[in-house]
XYZ file of C-alpha atoms in Angstrom:
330
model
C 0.000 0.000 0.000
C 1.228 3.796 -0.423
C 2.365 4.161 3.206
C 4.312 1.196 3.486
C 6.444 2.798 0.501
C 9.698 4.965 0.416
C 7.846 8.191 -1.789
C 10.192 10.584 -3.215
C 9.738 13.694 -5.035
C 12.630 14.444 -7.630
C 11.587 18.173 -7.836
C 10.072 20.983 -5.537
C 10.565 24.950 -4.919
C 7.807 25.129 -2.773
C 7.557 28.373 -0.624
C 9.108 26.607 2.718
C 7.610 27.314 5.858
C 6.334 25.115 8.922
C 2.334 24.813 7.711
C 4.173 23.532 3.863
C 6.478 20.928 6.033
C 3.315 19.326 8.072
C 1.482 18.907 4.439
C 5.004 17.072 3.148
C 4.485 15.206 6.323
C 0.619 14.318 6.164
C 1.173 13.359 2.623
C 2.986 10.716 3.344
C 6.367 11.813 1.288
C 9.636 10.449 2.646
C 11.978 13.113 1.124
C 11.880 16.087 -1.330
C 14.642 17.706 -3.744
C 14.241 20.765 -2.554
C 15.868 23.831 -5.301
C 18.301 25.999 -3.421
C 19.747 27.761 -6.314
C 18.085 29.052 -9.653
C 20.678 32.274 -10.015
C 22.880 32.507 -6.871
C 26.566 32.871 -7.244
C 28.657 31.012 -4.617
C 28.373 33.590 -1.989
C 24.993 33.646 -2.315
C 24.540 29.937 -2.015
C 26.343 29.642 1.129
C 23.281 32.282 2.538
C 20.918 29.504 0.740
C 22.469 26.720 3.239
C 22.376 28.570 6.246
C 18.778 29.546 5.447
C 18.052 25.795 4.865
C 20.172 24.952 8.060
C 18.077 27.385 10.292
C 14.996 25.607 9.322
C 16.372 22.015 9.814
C 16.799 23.616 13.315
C 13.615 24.911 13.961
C 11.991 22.145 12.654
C 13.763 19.181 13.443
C 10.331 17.608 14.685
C 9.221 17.786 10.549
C 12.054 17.890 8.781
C 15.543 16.609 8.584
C 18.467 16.950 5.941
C 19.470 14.094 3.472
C 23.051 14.148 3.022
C 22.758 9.911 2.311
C 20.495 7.431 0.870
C 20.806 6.095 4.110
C 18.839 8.856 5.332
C 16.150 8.753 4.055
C 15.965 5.505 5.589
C 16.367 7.495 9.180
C 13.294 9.927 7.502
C 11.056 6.944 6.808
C 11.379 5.671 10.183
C 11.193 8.688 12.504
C 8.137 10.085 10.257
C 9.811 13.178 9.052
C 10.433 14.273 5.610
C 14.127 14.558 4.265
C 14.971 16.944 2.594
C 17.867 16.854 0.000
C 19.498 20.417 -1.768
C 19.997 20.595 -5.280
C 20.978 23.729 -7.980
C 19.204 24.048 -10.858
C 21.983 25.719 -12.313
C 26.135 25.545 -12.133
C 26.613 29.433 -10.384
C 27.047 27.919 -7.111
C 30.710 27.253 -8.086
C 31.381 30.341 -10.275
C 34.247 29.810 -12.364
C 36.279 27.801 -10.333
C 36.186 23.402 -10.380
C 37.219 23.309 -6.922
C 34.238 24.512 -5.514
C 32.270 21.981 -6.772
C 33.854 19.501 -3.688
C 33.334 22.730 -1.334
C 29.607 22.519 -2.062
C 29.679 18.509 -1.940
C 30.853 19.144 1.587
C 28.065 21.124 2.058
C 24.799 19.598 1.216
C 24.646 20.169 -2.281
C 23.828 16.444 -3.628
C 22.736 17.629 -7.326
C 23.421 20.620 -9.783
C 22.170 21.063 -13.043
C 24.714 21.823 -15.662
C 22.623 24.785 -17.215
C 19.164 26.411 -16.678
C 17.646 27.212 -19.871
C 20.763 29.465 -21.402
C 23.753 29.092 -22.192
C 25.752 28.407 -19.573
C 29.957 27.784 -18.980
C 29.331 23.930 -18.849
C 26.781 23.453 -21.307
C 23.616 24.546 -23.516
C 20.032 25.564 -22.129
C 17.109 24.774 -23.655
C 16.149 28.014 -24.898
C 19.181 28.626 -27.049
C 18.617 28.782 -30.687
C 22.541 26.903 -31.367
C 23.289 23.764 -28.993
C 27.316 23.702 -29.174
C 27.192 20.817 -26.855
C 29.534 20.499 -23.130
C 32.007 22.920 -23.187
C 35.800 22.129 -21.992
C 35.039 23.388 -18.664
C 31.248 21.108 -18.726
C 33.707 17.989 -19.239
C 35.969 18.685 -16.405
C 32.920 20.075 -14.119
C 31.200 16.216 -14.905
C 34.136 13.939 -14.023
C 34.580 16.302 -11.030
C 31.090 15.641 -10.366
C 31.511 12.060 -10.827
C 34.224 11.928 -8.486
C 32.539 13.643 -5.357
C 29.130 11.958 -5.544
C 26.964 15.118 -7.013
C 24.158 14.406 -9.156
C 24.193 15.676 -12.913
C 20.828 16.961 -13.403
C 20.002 17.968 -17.040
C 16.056 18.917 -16.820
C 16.652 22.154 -18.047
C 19.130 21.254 -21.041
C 19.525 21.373 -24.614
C 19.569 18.040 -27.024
C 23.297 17.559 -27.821
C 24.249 19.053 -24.288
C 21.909 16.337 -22.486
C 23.223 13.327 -25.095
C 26.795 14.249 -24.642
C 26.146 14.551 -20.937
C 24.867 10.860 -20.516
C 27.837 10.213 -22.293
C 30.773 11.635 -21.065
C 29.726 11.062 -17.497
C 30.952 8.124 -16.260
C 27.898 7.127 -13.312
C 24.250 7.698 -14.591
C 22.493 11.356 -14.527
C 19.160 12.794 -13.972
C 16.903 14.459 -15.980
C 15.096 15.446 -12.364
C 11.892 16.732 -13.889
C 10.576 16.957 -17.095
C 8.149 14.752 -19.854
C 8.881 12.868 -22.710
C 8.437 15.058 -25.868
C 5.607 12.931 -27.375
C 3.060 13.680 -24.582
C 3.540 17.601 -25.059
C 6.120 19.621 -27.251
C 7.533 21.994 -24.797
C 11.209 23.181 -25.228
C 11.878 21.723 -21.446
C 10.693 18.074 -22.635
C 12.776 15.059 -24.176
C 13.384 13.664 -26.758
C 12.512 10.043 -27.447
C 16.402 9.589 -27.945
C 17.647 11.427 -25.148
C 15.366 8.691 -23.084
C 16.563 5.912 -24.439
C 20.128 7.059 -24.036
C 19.342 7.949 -20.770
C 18.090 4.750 -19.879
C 20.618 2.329 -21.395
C 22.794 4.391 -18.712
C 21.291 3.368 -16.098
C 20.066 7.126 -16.033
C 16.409 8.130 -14.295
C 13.959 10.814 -15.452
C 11.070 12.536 -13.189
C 7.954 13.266 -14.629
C 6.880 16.895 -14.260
C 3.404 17.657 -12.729
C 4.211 21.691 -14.228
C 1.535 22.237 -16.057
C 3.394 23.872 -19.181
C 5.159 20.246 -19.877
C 1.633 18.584 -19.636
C -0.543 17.503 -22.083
C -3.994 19.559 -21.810
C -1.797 22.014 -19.401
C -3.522 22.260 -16.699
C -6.590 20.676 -17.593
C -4.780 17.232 -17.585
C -6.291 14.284 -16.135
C -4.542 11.774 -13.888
C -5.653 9.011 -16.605
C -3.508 11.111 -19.899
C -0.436 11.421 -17.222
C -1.096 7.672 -15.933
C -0.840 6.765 -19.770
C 2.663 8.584 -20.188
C 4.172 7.268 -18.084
C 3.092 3.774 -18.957
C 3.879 4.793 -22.317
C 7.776 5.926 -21.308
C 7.824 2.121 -19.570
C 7.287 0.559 -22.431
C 9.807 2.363 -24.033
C 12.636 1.628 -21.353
C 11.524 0.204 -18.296
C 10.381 1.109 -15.492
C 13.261 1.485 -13.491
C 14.290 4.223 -15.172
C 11.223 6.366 -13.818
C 10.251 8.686 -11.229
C 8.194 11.572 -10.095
C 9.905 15.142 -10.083
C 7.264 17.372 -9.186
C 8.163 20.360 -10.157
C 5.812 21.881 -7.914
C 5.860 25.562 -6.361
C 3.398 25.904 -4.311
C 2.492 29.326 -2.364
C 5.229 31.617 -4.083
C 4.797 34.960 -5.884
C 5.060 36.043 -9.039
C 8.837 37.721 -8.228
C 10.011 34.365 -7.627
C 8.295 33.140 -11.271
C 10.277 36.480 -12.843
C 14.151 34.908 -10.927
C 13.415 31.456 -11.947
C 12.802 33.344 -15.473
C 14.857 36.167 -15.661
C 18.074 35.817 -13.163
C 19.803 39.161 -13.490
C 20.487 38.404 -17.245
C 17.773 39.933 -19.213
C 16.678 43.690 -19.235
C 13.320 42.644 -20.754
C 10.761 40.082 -19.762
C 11.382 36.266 -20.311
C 8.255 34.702 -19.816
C 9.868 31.096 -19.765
C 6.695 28.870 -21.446
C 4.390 31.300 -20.902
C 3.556 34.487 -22.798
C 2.403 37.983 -22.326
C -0.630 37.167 -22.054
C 0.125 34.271 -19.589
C 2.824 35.523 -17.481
C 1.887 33.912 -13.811
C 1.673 30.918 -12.091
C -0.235 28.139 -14.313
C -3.322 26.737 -12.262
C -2.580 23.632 -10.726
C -3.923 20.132 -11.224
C -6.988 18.924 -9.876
C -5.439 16.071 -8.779
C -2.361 17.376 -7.410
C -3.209 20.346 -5.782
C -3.473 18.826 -1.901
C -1.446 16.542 0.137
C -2.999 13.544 -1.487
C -1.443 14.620 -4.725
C 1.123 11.462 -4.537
C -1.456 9.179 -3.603
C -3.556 9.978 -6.576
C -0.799 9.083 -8.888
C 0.024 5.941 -6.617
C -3.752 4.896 -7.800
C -3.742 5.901 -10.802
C -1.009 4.013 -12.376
C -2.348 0.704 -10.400
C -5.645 1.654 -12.212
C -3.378 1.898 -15.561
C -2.367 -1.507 -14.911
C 1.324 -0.962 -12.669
C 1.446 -3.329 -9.788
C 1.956 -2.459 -6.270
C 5.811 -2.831 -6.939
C 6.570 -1.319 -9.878
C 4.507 1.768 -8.476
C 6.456 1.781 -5.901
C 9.220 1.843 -7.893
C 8.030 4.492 -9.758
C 7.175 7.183 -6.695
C 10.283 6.817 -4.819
C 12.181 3.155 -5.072
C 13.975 4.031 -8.385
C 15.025 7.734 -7.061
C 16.277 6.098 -3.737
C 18.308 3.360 -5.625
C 19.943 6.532 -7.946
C 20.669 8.524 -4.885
C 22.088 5.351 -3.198
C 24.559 4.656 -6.170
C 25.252 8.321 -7.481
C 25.769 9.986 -3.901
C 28.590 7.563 -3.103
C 32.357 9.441 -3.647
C 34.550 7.641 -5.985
C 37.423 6.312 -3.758
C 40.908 6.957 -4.861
């Protein structure tokens, strides 16, 4: 049944407060990737983890962090959600390889190599000319590799995301985002880029955003349900997960960073438009704390057993984490 399960989700930027912890915690979730960084420079990371490290203190009776697979083990038992830190971009180490250990050390389990632009390790999804991983992307991967931090490529361009899955040597992520054939949005994938993904022993998290849905936000649980059964009989379905994407209770200047950083004088509306500029309303479905469990019965309703749901809403993420959070010893 859903509560006996580990349930992950891949991808959140909730607005992060005590009453949003207790609905992680009635929901039955066992641990979140929680987005620290969209923009943020190194300095301004290191404010991100002591802001996350004040609220692991003050509510250590909800949450606690995930720095191993292992604990989420600790989270599942003592009822409290873990919570493990991810970028969804590579400014947390600046310019500079070394820092990429330095925010290892930290708490910073995954980083995405680019978000949406062009970026000094690779090519966003929004570029018009995908020149692939740059010198510096190679180094920044086997670095990455080394240390045990994820390589997250939701946000990434075609060649960048194939030569990612290739020159890394452990599998990557592709934390939140939908297979091009159920929507054509700029932030889905490819049917190649899953299958590469997959024969790497890679894992993607379907996106409950609804700009990468089909129907937007009118989807139903049964056309998402039939995706993702869809994407398993493509490549299995170990190679699935759930990544949210959700973000819940913030305001429209947090849409405009996530969109804009400090790179653009004019508006970037991201997948929306002019015309559509804020928050997309949320699904039906997943728009309470039962959200999880919904999917959980929808995809035994698709036809999934009790184990490969599982698999699906948190065992697959918890064996990545368990494999790709491990350091390479010397």
């Amino acid at each position: 049944m859903y509560n006996d399960h580990i349930i992950i989700d891949g991808l959140q930027y909730c607005h992060w407060d005590r009453p949003y912890f207790k609905r992680l915690q009635a929901s039955g979730i066992t641990a979140v990737h929680a987005t620290m960084v969209y923009h943020e420079d190194a300095r301004q990371t290191l404010t991100r983890f002591g802001e996350w490290n004040r609220l692991f203190e003050q509510h250590a009776d909800l949450i606690m962090p995930v720095r191993s697979a292992d604990d989420i083990k600790i989270a599942k038992a003592t009822h409290k959600v873990g919570i493990f830190l991810g970028a969804q971009n590579c400014s947390p180490i600046d310019d500079e390889i070394d820092l990429i250990a330095i925010m290892r050390q930290q708490g910073l389990l995954i980083m995405q190599l680019t978000y949406n632009n062009q970026s000094l390790l690779a090519t966003g999804c929004y570029e018009q000319e995908d020149n692939g991983v740059t010198r510096f992307g190679k180094q920044a991967i086997a670095e990455m590799n080394r240390v045990g931090m994820i390589i997250d490529m939701s946000h990434s361009a075609e060649r960048s995301t194939l030569e990612a899955i290739d020159v890394s040597s452990r599998p990557i992520c592709i934390s939140h985002a939908n297979p091009s054939f159920a929507h054509s949005a700029r932030r889905n994938k490819s049917n190649q880029v899953i299958r590469s993904l997959a024969r790497r022993k890679g894992l993607i998290g379907f996106s409950l955003y609804p700009f990468h849905l089909p129907n937007g936000s009118q989807c139903r649980l049964d056309d998402f349900c039939r995706m993702v059964a869809t994407t398993a009989e493509m490549v299995g379905v170990e190679h699935l997960g759930i990544g949210s994407d959700l973000c819940l209770n913030q305001p429209q200047s947090v849409l405009e960073w996530m969109r804009n950083g400090r790179w653009s004088k004019t508006m970037d509306y991201g997948e929306g438009n002019s015309n559509n500029s804020g928050w997309p309303e949320s699904l039906a479905w997943f728009n309470d704390q039962h959200g999880m469990e919904n999917i959980y019965q929808g995809l035994i309703k698709h036809g999934f057993n009790d184990t490969e749901t599982a698999q699906i809403l948190g065992g697959n993420w918890f064996n990545f984490l368990q494999q790709g959070l491990v350091p390479i010893a010397h």
